[in-house]
Amino acid sequence: MKKSILIITLFLLALTITPAQAQAPEGEEYIVQADDWLSTIAEKQYGDPLAYAAIIEATNAKAAEDESFTVIDDPSVIEVGQKLWLPTEAGDVALVEAAPTPSANFGDAWEAVACTTFNLPDAIAAQSDCGYVTVPELHSQPDGPTIQVAVVRTRSTGDNPAPDPLFMEQGGPGDSTIAVFPGSGLPALTNLQDILATRDMVFVEERGTFYSRPSLVCAGKVEHEIQAAKGLEEDTDHSFVVACRDRLLAEGVNFNAFNSIENAADMYFVAETLGYDSFNYYGVSYGTLLGQYVIEQAEEHTAQLRSVMLDAVVAPNIEFNATASSTVSYALRNLFAECAQDEECNQRFPDLETVFFSLVDQLNQEPVSATLTVTDEAGETLETIETKLDGNDVALATFTLLYNARANRSLPRLIYQAAQSNEFGWVAEAVAPGYEATPKAEAMYIPVLCARANSNQADSATYFDPPYEAMVFLGEEAGQDLLQNCEIIQVELEEAFAFDNTDTPTLIMNGSRDPITPLPYGQYVGSKLDTAYVYTVPGSGHGSIFTEPCAGQIVLDFLATPEQTPDGSCLSQIQPQFDYGE
């Protein structure tokens, strides 16, 4: 089975939804089946996968009336046998209460399109202006070639919104901001809706990503991964990257235009095109690294940067693929310690660290047969892969589940089930999505990271204790994977990143179980800024700002008065959670 991975930091929407207390609408009971996702249930029931938000709200309302129904607090996690309530019509549940607003009057760089272009839910589309902003390919050459970034501006639902919007940017680099935030998160997540009540929200599809023009998505990656898993191709065969590069070069793509400097300048250009005098910025994962470049350019543009929120922080002086062995080890040590300090977890799963690494060693010596099921967006099976799972696959599956604030609660139980009962289905389920098509822009990911080589002046030892030996392969293979791709798509190198502008108020959030961007990175960035507030959400994974109501309130406090320290005392009341499967 393929072991070489390219670590792409994803915001997995491991977010908490406040259960609705309104009366449940008319509907019918549904029992979750194997391979069900909320989106696939919504597709079958209503013909629209994004109608899953209606199922969440209706089910949570029903759970308030009848405890036999599931409370859905994470839209990415449902389990076989759980009882849901499907409203008769998806429209019975309003996703966002639209406020009548005049049509947008933006600058000449704006090209309006229907919001269906970006597959937005109807309620979000009704509240939004969708279009493309034409930006310079190189901002140092304003009269030179241009490209287009897709933009969604969602108008505030409040009666008296603040004049400065919140720009929200996804990670990767190369993931789709529009698909994640207005497409999935905003319809379902209370904390996002609370922000929308205070100000407009702007979602810029970073240059080169899925909805922007050009889109640097590479065909062939998924097929390569599948063939490698079957043993039909070498793991290190990157011919699909070569083919993608050649195609994009023939189409006139200038890879030197796809880096964090140009990406950051786009944020200001979009703000000015939309007519905003100032704006706030939120970034998650790679979006935090982009946010640091946005801070650095604060004095170079007309629009003013009011505040910044960095969630799951990438330090600017490391290459995060190569340090993955150390970051996942840091998260695992936290998980093991949290379980040991929790009376029930420690009683049920004693000496979890030893059990886990014994399991990894066992499977590296004697791999087990498994079937991976690859599905499409509707949950239909596209491919089955007969393969062997070894200890590295257990490590990779654990790494993957640590990302998700809800899924990582189950890890002690799953580790013990595998060790005591040889139950490895969770490993197959965790690694299978790596073989499914997503809107990631591989050919944007590569130049953005490769251009930063001069900035990568620190290594793992700068931040962490030595990694677990069983985890070393993760960083070695991911780092080598990126180096190989940098040889294929060669770009000019940026100057080394430096903290010069340090006076923008910045909120920094970390998750204690984040396997790729842990607390030490956030602490380092915070130490370089004049006004930085650094918080950790216990038990959270990759992306913490919207995990807890407490974190949501910290965000609202910070946005209201960025110059004042937000009250983070509620974080001390949060205990790391574990799922015992009961």
Coordinates of C-alpha atoms in Angstrom, one line a residue:
M1 CA 0.0 0.0 0.0
K2 CA 1.2 3.5 -0.8
K3 CA 3.1 5.1 2.2
S4 CA 4.4 8.3 0.6
I5 CA 2.0 11.1 1.3
L6 CA 1.9 14.8 0.6
I7 CA 0.7 16.4 3.8
I8 CA -2.1 18.8 2.8
T9 CA -3.4 20.6 5.8
L10 CA -7.2 20.5 5.7
F11 CA -9.8 22.4 7.8
L12 CA -12.1 19.4 8.3
L13 CA -15.0 21.2 9.7
A14 CA -14.5 19.4 13.0
L15 CA -16.8 22.1 14.4
T16 CA -19.4 22.2 17.1
I17 CA -23.0 23.0 16.2
T18 CA -25.2 24.3 19.0
P19 CA -28.2 21.9 19.2
A20 CA -31.4 23.6 18.1
Q21 CA -34.1 24.0 20.7
A22 CA -37.0 25.0 18.3
Q23 CA -39.8 22.5 17.8
A24 CA -38.9 19.8 15.3
P25 CA -40.5 20.1 11.9
E26 CA -42.7 17.4 10.3
G27 CA -40.6 14.6 9.0
E28 CA -39.6 11.0 9.3
E29 CA -37.2 8.8 11.3
Y30 CA -34.0 7.6 9.7
I31 CA -31.5 5.1 11.0
V32 CA -27.9 5.7 9.8
Q33 CA -26.6 2.9 7.6
A34 CA -23.1 1.8 6.7
D35 CA -21.3 4.3 4.4
D36 CA -23.9 7.0 5.1
W37 CA -22.8 10.7 5.3
L38 CA -25.1 13.5 6.0
S39 CA -24.5 14.9 2.5
T40 CA -25.4 11.5 0.9
I41 CA -28.5 11.2 2.9
A42 CA -29.5 14.8 1.9
E43 CA -28.7 13.9 -1.8
K44 CA -31.0 10.9 -1.7
Q45 CA -33.8 12.6 0.3
Y46 CA -33.8 16.1 -1.3
G47 CA -31.6 15.9 -4.4
D48 CA -29.2 18.3 -2.8
P49 CA -26.2 17.2 -0.7
L50 CA -25.9 20.7 0.8
A51 CA -29.3 20.2 2.4
Y52 CA -27.6 18.3 5.2
A53 CA -27.8 21.4 7.3
A54 CA -31.6 21.0 7.4
I55 CA -31.1 17.4 8.7
I56 CA -28.8 18.7 11.4
E57 CA -31.1 21.3 12.7
A58 CA -34.2 19.1 12.5
T59 CA -32.5 16.2 14.2
N60 CA -31.1 18.4 17.0
A61 CA -34.6 19.8 17.5
K62 CA -36.0 16.3 17.7
A63 CA -33.3 15.3 20.1
A64 CA -34.5 18.0 22.5
E65 CA -37.9 16.3 22.5
D66 CA -36.8 12.7 22.4
E67 CA -33.5 11.5 23.8
S68 CA -33.4 8.5 21.5
F69 CA -32.5 10.8 18.6
T70 CA -28.9 11.8 18.0
V71 CA -27.5 15.2 18.9
I72 CA -25.3 16.1 15.9
D73 CA -22.4 18.3 17.1
D74 CA -20.1 17.6 14.2
P75 CA -21.5 17.4 10.6
S76 CA -18.5 15.2 9.5
V77 CA -19.3 12.4 12.0
I78 CA -22.3 10.2 12.1
E79 CA -22.3 6.5 13.2
V80 CA -24.2 3.4 12.1
G81 CA -27.4 2.9 14.1
Q82 CA -27.9 6.5 15.1
K83 CA -31.4 7.9 14.8
L84 CA -31.9 11.0 12.6
W85 CA -35.0 13.1 11.9
L86 CA -35.4 14.0 8.2
P87 CA -37.7 17.0 7.7
T88 CA -40.4 16.6 5.1
E89 CA -38.8 19.4 3.1
A90 CA -35.3 20.7 3.4
G91 CA -36.8 24.2 3.1
D92 CA -38.5 23.7 6.5
V93 CA -35.3 24.8 8.1
A94 CA -33.9 28.2 7.3
L95 CA -30.1 28.2 7.0
V96 CA -29.6 31.9 7.2
E97 CA -32.1 34.7 7.8
A98 CA -31.6 36.9 4.8
A99 CA -31.7 40.7 5.2
P100 CA -32.8 42.8 2.2
T101 CA -29.7 44.7 0.9
P102 CA -29.2 46.8 -2.2
S103 CA -27.3 45.2 -5.1
A104 CA -23.6 45.5 -4.9
N105 CA -21.8 48.4 -6.7
F106 CA -18.2 47.2 -6.9
G107 CA -15.1 48.4 -8.8
D108 CA -14.3 47.8 -12.4
A109 CA -12.3 44.7 -11.6
W110 CA -15.5 42.9 -10.5
E111 CA -17.3 40.5 -12.8
A112 CA -20.6 39.3 -11.3
V113 CA -21.7 35.7 -11.8
A114 CA -24.6 33.7 -10.5
C115 CA -23.9 32.1 -7.1
T116 CA -24.8 28.7 -8.6
T117 CA -21.4 29.0 -10.3
F118 CA -19.9 28.2 -7.0
N119 CA -22.6 25.6 -5.9
L120 CA -23.7 27.7 -2.9
P121 CA -26.8 26.6 -0.9
D122 CA -29.8 28.7 -1.9
A123 CA -30.1 30.5 1.4
I124 CA -26.4 31.6 1.3
A125 CA -26.7 32.5 -2.4
A126 CA -29.6 34.8 -1.6
Q127 CA -27.5 36.6 0.9
S128 CA -24.4 36.8 -1.2
D129 CA -22.7 38.6 -4.1
C130 CA -20.7 36.2 -6.3
G131 CA -18.2 37.0 -8.9
Y132 CA -14.6 37.2 -10.1
V133 CA -12.1 39.9 -9.3
T134 CA -9.4 40.4 -12.0
V135 CA -6.1 40.9 -10.3
P136 CA -2.6 41.4 -11.7
E137 CA -0.7 38.2 -12.2
L138 CA 2.2 40.0 -10.6
H139 CA 1.2 42.9 -8.4
S140 CA 4.6 44.6 -9.1
Q141 CA 3.4 44.8 -12.7
P142 CA -0.1 46.3 -12.4
D143 CA -0.3 46.8 -16.2
G144 CA 0.9 43.3 -17.0
P145 CA -1.0 40.0 -17.5
T146 CA -4.0 39.3 -15.2
I147 CA -5.7 36.3 -13.6
Q148 CA -9.0 36.1 -11.8
V149 CA -9.9 35.1 -8.2
A150 CA -13.4 33.9 -7.4
V151 CA -15.0 35.8 -4.6
V152 CA -18.2 35.5 -2.5
R153 CA -19.3 38.4 -0.4
T154 CA -22.0 37.3 2.1
R155 CA -23.8 40.3 3.5
S156 CA -24.3 40.7 7.2
T157 CA -27.6 39.5 8.7
G158 CA -27.4 42.2 11.4
D159 CA -29.3 45.4 11.6
N160 CA -26.2 47.5 12.3
P161 CA -23.2 45.7 10.9
A162 CA -19.6 46.9 11.4
P163 CA -18.1 48.5 8.4
D164 CA -15.1 46.2 8.3
P165 CA -15.8 42.7 7.0
L166 CA -14.1 39.4 7.9
F167 CA -12.1 37.8 5.2
M168 CA -11.9 34.0 5.7
E169 CA -9.2 31.9 4.0
Q170 CA -8.8 28.1 3.9
G171 CA -5.6 26.1 4.1
G172 CA -3.8 23.6 1.9
P173 CA -2.3 25.5 0.2
G174 CA -4.7 24.6 -2.7
D175 CA -7.9 23.9 -0.9
S176 CA -11.2 25.6 -1.9
T177 CA -12.2 28.5 0.5
I178 CA -15.6 28.8 -1.2
A179 CA -16.4 25.1 -0.9
V180 CA -15.5 25.0 2.8
F181 CA -16.8 28.2 4.3
P182 CA -19.9 29.6 2.4
G183 CA -20.5 26.2 0.7
S184 CA -20.5 24.0 3.8
G185 CA -19.6 25.8 7.1
L186 CA -21.8 28.9 7.1
P187 CA -25.1 27.1 6.5
A188 CA -24.5 24.8 9.5
L189 CA -22.3 26.4 12.1
T190 CA -23.7 28.7 14.7
N191 CA -20.4 30.4 15.5
L192 CA -20.0 31.5 11.8
Q193 CA -23.6 32.7 11.8
D194 CA -22.9 34.7 14.9
I195 CA -20.0 36.5 13.2
L196 CA -22.2 37.2 10.1
A197 CA -24.7 39.0 12.4
T198 CA -21.9 41.5 13.2
R199 CA -20.4 42.2 9.8
D200 CA -20.1 41.1 6.1
M201 CA -18.0 38.0 5.4
V202 CA -15.7 37.8 2.3
F203 CA -14.4 34.5 0.9
V204 CA -11.6 34.8 -1.6
E205 CA -10.8 31.6 -3.6
E206 CA -7.0 31.9 -3.5
R207 CA -5.3 32.3 -6.8
G208 CA -5.0 29.0 -8.6
T209 CA -7.5 27.1 -6.5
F210 CA -10.7 25.3 -7.7
Y211 CA -13.1 28.1 -8.6
S212 CA -10.5 30.7 -9.6
R213 CA -9.1 31.2 -13.1
P214 CA -6.8 29.5 -13.9
S215 CA -7.5 26.5 -11.7
L216 CA -4.4 24.5 -11.0
V217 CA -6.1 21.3 -10.2
C218 CA -4.2 18.3 -11.5
A219 CA -6.0 15.4 -13.1
G220 CA -4.4 12.0 -12.5
K221 CA -3.4 12.3 -8.9
V222 CA -6.2 10.1 -7.6
E223 CA -5.6 7.4 -10.2
H224 CA -1.9 7.4 -9.4
E225 CA -2.7 6.9 -5.7
I226 CA -5.1 4.0 -6.4
Q227 CA -2.6 2.3 -8.8
A228 CA 0.2 2.7 -6.2
A229 CA -2.0 1.2 -3.5
K230 CA -2.6 -1.8 -5.7
G231 CA 1.1 -2.1 -6.3
L232 CA 0.8 -1.3 -10.0
E233 CA 2.8 1.9 -9.9
E234 CA 5.7 3.1 -7.8
D235 CA 4.9 5.4 -4.9
T236 CA 7.5 7.9 -6.2
D237 CA 6.2 8.0 -9.8
H238 CA 5.1 11.6 -10.2
S239 CA 4.4 11.5 -13.9
F240 CA 0.9 12.9 -13.2
V241 CA 2.6 16.1 -11.9
V242 CA 4.8 16.3 -15.0
A243 CA 1.7 16.0 -17.2
C244 CA -0.1 18.6 -15.2
R245 CA 2.8 21.0 -15.4
D246 CA 3.2 20.6 -19.1
R247 CA -0.6 21.1 -19.7
L248 CA -0.6 24.3 -17.6
L249 CA 2.5 25.7 -19.2
A250 CA 1.0 25.1 -22.6
E251 CA -2.1 27.1 -21.4
G252 CA 0.1 30.0 -20.4
V253 CA 0.3 29.6 -16.7
N254 CA 3.2 31.4 -15.0
F255 CA 4.0 29.4 -11.9
N256 CA 6.1 32.2 -10.5
A257 CA 2.8 34.1 -9.9
F258 CA 1.6 31.5 -7.4
N259 CA 3.1 32.3 -4.1
S260 CA 2.2 33.8 -0.7
I261 CA 3.4 37.3 -1.6
E262 CA 1.0 37.6 -4.6
N263 CA -1.7 35.7 -2.7
A264 CA -1.6 38.2 0.2
A265 CA -1.7 41.2 -2.2
D266 CA -4.9 39.7 -3.7
M267 CA -6.6 40.2 -0.3
Y268 CA -6.0 43.9 -0.3
F269 CA -6.9 44.2 -4.0
V270 CA -10.2 42.4 -3.4
A271 CA -11.0 44.6 -0.3
E272 CA -10.4 47.7 -2.3
T273 CA -12.4 46.4 -5.3
L274 CA -15.4 45.7 -3.0
G275 CA -15.1 49.2 -1.5
Y276 CA -14.0 48.4 2.0
D277 CA -11.7 50.9 3.8
S278 CA -10.6 48.3 6.3
F279 CA -11.0 44.5 6.9
N280 CA -10.3 41.8 9.4
Y281 CA -8.6 38.5 8.3
Y282 CA -9.1 34.9 9.5
G283 CA -6.9 32.1 8.2
V284 CA -6.8 28.4 9.1
S285 CA -3.8 26.1 8.4
Y286 CA -1.9 27.4 5.4
G287 CA -4.3 30.4 5.7
T288 CA -2.4 31.3 8.8
L289 CA 0.9 31.4 6.9
L290 CA -0.9 33.5 4.3
G291 CA -2.2 35.7 7.1
Q292 CA 1.4 36.5 8.2
Y293 CA 2.2 37.7 4.7
V294 CA -1.0 39.8 4.9
I295 CA 0.3 41.4 8.1
E296 CA 3.6 42.0 6.4
Q297 CA 2.0 44.0 3.6
A298 CA -0.2 46.1 5.9
E299 CA 1.6 49.3 5.0
E300 CA 1.7 48.7 1.3
H301 CA -1.9 49.1 0.3
T302 CA -4.8 51.5 0.6
A303 CA -7.2 49.2 2.5
Q304 CA -6.3 48.9 6.2
L305 CA -5.8 45.7 8.0
R306 CA -7.8 46.0 11.3
S307 CA -7.2 42.6 12.9
V308 CA -6.0 39.0 12.2
M309 CA -7.1 35.6 13.5
L310 CA -4.8 32.7 13.0
D311 CA -6.2 29.2 13.6
A312 CA -3.9 26.2 13.5
V313 CA -0.7 28.2 13.0
V314 CA 2.0 27.4 10.5
A315 CA 5.4 28.9 11.6
P316 CA 7.0 30.9 8.8
N317 CA 10.5 29.4 9.3
I318 CA 9.7 25.7 8.8
E319 CA 8.6 23.3 6.0
F320 CA 5.6 21.7 7.7
N321 CA 5.7 18.5 5.6
A322 CA 9.2 17.6 6.7
T323 CA 8.4 18.3 10.4
A324 CA 5.2 16.1 10.3
S325 CA 6.9 13.3 12.3
S326 CA 7.5 15.8 15.2
T327 CA 4.1 17.5 15.1
V328 CA 2.1 14.3 15.1
S329 CA 4.3 13.0 18.0
Y330 CA 3.6 16.2 19.9
A331 CA -0.2 15.7 19.4
L332 CA 0.0 12.0 20.4
R333 CA 1.9 12.8 23.6
N334 CA -0.9 15.2 24.4
L335 CA -3.6 12.6 23.7
F336 CA -1.8 10.0 25.8
A337 CA -1.4 12.4 28.7
E338 CA -5.0 13.6 28.5
C339 CA -6.2 10.0 28.6
A340 CA -3.9 9.2 31.5
Q341 CA -5.2 12.2 33.5
D342 CA -8.8 11.3 32.8
E343 CA -10.0 8.8 35.4
E344 CA -12.4 6.9 33.2
C345 CA -10.2 6.9 30.1
N346 CA -7.2 5.7 32.1
Q347 CA -9.2 3.0 33.7
R348 CA -10.6 1.7 30.4
F349 CA -7.4 2.2 28.3
P350 CA -4.4 2.0 30.6
D351 CA -0.9 2.6 29.3
L352 CA -2.3 3.8 26.0
E353 CA 1.1 4.8 24.6
T354 CA 2.6 1.4 25.0
V355 CA -0.4 -0.4 23.6
F356 CA -0.5 1.9 20.6
F357 CA 3.2 1.4 19.6
S358 CA 3.0 -2.3 20.3
L359 CA 0.1 -2.4 17.8
V360 CA 2.1 -0.4 15.2
D361 CA 5.0 -2.9 15.6
Q362 CA 2.7 -5.9 15.4
L363 CA 1.3 -4.8 12.1
N364 CA 4.6 -3.8 10.6
Q365 CA 5.7 -7.4 11.3
E366 CA 2.4 -9.0 10.2
P367 CA 0.2 -6.8 7.9
V368 CA -3.5 -7.6 7.7
S369 CA -5.6 -7.8 4.6
A370 CA -8.2 -5.0 4.0
T371 CA -10.5 -3.6 1.4
L372 CA -10.6 0.1 0.9
T373 CA -13.8 1.5 -0.5
V374 CA -13.5 4.7 -2.6
T375 CA -16.7 6.6 -3.0
D376 CA -17.9 9.7 -4.9
E377 CA -19.7 12.8 -3.4
A378 CA -23.0 10.9 -3.3
G379 CA -21.5 8.0 -1.4
E380 CA -21.6 5.7 -4.4
T381 CA -18.7 3.2 -4.6
L382 CA -16.3 4.0 -7.4
E383 CA -13.5 1.6 -6.6
T384 CA -12.5 -1.1 -4.2
I385 CA -8.8 -1.7 -3.4
E386 CA -7.6 -5.0 -2.0
T387 CA -4.5 -4.2 0.0
K388 CA -2.5 -4.9 3.2
L389 CA -2.6 -2.6 6.2
D390 CA 0.6 -2.4 8.2
G391 CA 1.8 -0.3 11.2
N392 CA 2.5 2.7 9.0
D393 CA -1.1 2.6 8.0
V394 CA -2.2 2.6 11.6
A395 CA 0.1 5.6 12.2
L396 CA -1.3 7.4 9.1
A397 CA -4.9 6.7 10.2
T398 CA -4.2 8.0 13.7
F399 CA -2.6 11.1 12.2
T400 CA -5.7 11.7 10.1
L401 CA -8.2 11.2 12.9
L402 CA -6.3 13.6 15.2
Y403 CA -7.2 16.4 12.8
N404 CA -10.9 16.1 13.7
A405 CA -12.0 17.3 17.1
R406 CA -14.8 14.8 17.3
A407 CA -13.0 11.8 15.7
N408 CA -9.9 12.1 17.8
R409 CA -12.1 11.4 20.9
S410 CA -12.5 7.8 19.7
L411 CA -8.8 7.1 19.3
P412 CA -8.2 5.4 22.7
R413 CA -11.1 3.1 22.1
L414 CA -10.2 2.3 18.5
I415 CA -6.6 1.6 19.5
Y416 CA -7.7 -0.8 22.1
Q417 CA -10.2 -2.5 19.9
A418 CA -7.5 -3.1 17.3
A419 CA -5.0 -4.4 19.9
Q420 CA -7.4 -6.7 21.7
S421 CA -9.8 -7.8 18.9
N422 CA -8.0 -7.2 15.7
E423 CA -10.6 -4.7 14.5
F424 CA -8.9 -2.6 11.8
G425 CA -11.9 -1.3 9.9
W426 CA -11.3 2.2 11.3
V427 CA -7.9 2.2 9.8
A428 CA -9.3 1.4 6.4
E429 CA -12.0 4.0 6.7
A430 CA -9.5 6.7 7.8
V431 CA -7.1 6.2 4.9
A432 CA -9.7 5.5 2.1
P433 CA -10.6 9.2 1.6
G434 CA -7.0 9.8 0.4
Y435 CA -8.0 8.0 -2.8
E436 CA -11.1 10.1 -3.5
A437 CA -11.3 13.1 -5.8
T438 CA -11.3 16.5 -4.1
P439 CA -11.0 20.1 -5.4
K440 CA -7.4 20.4 -4.2
A441 CA -5.2 22.4 -6.6
E442 CA -2.0 20.4 -6.5
A443 CA -0.2 22.6 -9.0
M444 CA -0.9 25.6 -6.7
Y445 CA 0.2 23.8 -3.6
I446 CA 3.6 23.0 -5.1
P447 CA 4.9 26.4 -6.2
V448 CA 3.5 28.2 -3.1
L449 CA 5.5 26.0 -0.8
C450 CA 8.6 25.6 -3.1
A451 CA 9.0 29.3 -3.4
R452 CA 9.4 29.6 0.4
A453 CA 12.7 27.5 0.5
N454 CA 14.7 30.5 1.7
S455 CA 12.4 31.0 4.7
N456 CA 12.7 27.4 6.0
Q457 CA 15.6 28.1 8.3
A458 CA 14.4 26.1 11.3
D459 CA 14.0 22.3 11.8
S460 CA 12.0 20.1 14.1
A461 CA 14.5 20.4 17.0
T462 CA 13.8 24.1 17.2
Y463 CA 10.3 23.4 18.4
F464 CA 10.0 19.8 19.6
D465 CA 11.4 16.9 21.4
P466 CA 12.6 14.0 19.2
P467 CA 9.7 12.3 17.4
Y468 CA 8.5 8.8 18.1
E469 CA 10.5 6.4 16.0
A470 CA 7.4 4.8 14.5
M471 CA 6.3 8.3 13.2
V472 CA 9.6 9.2 11.5
F473 CA 8.5 7.9 8.1
L474 CA 5.7 10.5 7.9
G475 CA 8.0 13.5 7.8
E476 CA 10.6 11.8 5.7
E477 CA 8.3 10.7 3.0
A478 CA 6.2 13.9 2.9
G479 CA 9.2 16.1 2.9
Q480 CA 10.8 14.0 0.1
D481 CA 7.6 14.1 -1.8
L482 CA 7.5 17.9 -1.8
L483 CA 11.2 18.1 -2.8
Q484 CA 10.5 15.8 -5.8
N485 CA 7.6 18.0 -6.9
C486 CA 9.8 21.2 -6.5
E487 CA 12.1 19.7 -9.1
I488 CA 9.2 19.2 -11.5
I489 CA 7.6 22.6 -11.0
Q490 CA 10.5 25.0 -10.6
V491 CA 9.9 28.5 -9.5
E492 CA 11.8 31.6 -8.4
L493 CA 12.5 31.7 -4.7
E494 CA 11.0 34.4 -2.5
E495 CA 13.2 36.4 -0.1
A496 CA 13.3 34.9 3.4
F497 CA 10.2 35.9 5.4
A498 CA 10.8 38.4 8.1
F499 CA 8.5 40.0 10.8
D500 CA 8.7 43.7 10.0
N501 CA 5.2 44.9 10.6
T502 CA 4.2 43.7 14.0
D503 CA 1.5 46.0 15.3
T504 CA -1.7 44.4 13.9
P505 CA -3.7 42.8 16.8
T506 CA -3.7 39.1 16.3
L507 CA -5.7 36.3 17.9
I508 CA -3.9 32.9 17.8
M509 CA -5.7 29.6 18.5
N510 CA -4.4 26.1 18.7
G511 CA -5.8 22.7 19.3
S512 CA -4.1 20.4 21.9
R513 CA -4.4 17.4 19.5
D514 CA -3.5 19.2 16.2
P515 CA -1.1 16.8 14.4
I516 CA 0.4 19.2 11.9
T517 CA 0.3 22.8 13.4
P518 CA 0.6 22.5 17.2
L519 CA 1.0 25.0 19.9
P520 CA 4.7 25.7 19.6
Y521 CA 4.2 27.2 16.2
G522 CA 1.5 29.6 17.5
Q523 CA 3.7 30.6 20.4
Y524 CA 6.5 31.4 18.1
V525 CA 4.4 33.6 15.9
G526 CA 2.8 35.3 18.9
S527 CA 6.2 36.1 20.3
K528 CA 7.1 38.1 17.1
L529 CA 4.0 40.3 17.3
D530 CA 3.4 43.4 19.5
T531 CA -0.2 42.5 20.3
A532 CA -1.0 38.8 20.2
Y533 CA -3.4 36.7 22.2
V534 CA -2.4 33.0 22.2
Y535 CA -5.0 30.3 23.4
T536 CA -5.2 26.5 23.3
V537 CA -8.5 24.7 23.0
P538 CA -8.2 21.4 25.0
G539 CA -8.9 18.3 23.0
S540 CA -9.3 20.2 19.7
G541 CA -7.7 19.2 16.5
H542 CA -6.8 21.1 13.4
G543 CA -8.9 24.3 13.4
S544 CA -10.1 25.4 16.8
I545 CA -11.8 28.7 16.6
F546 CA -15.3 27.2 15.9
T547 CA -14.9 24.0 17.9
E548 CA -16.5 25.3 21.1
P549 CA -19.1 28.0 22.1
C550 CA -16.3 29.3 24.3
A551 CA -14.0 29.8 21.3
G552 CA -16.8 31.4 19.4
Q553 CA -17.3 34.0 22.2
I554 CA -13.5 34.7 22.2
V555 CA -13.7 35.4 18.5
L556 CA -16.6 37.8 18.9
D557 CA -14.9 39.6 21.8
F558 CA -11.7 40.0 19.8
L559 CA -13.5 41.3 16.7
A560 CA -15.4 43.8 18.8
T561 CA -12.2 45.3 20.4
P562 CA -9.0 43.8 18.9
E563 CA -6.9 46.1 21.1
Q564 CA -8.2 44.5 24.3
T565 CA -7.3 41.0 25.6
P566 CA -10.4 38.7 25.0
D567 CA -11.7 36.8 28.0
G568 CA -10.4 33.3 27.6
S569 CA -11.3 32.1 31.1
C570 CA -14.0 29.8 29.7
L571 CA -11.2 27.6 28.2
S572 CA -10.2 26.4 31.6
Q573 CA -13.7 24.9 32.0
I574 CA -13.2 22.7 28.9
Q575 CA -12.1 19.1 29.6
P576 CA -10.6 16.9 26.9
Q577 CA -13.4 14.6 25.7
F578 CA -13.3 10.9 24.9
D579 CA -15.8 8.7 23.1
Y580 CA -16.4 5.3 24.7
G581 CA -18.8 4.1 21.9
E582 CA -21.8 4.0 24.2

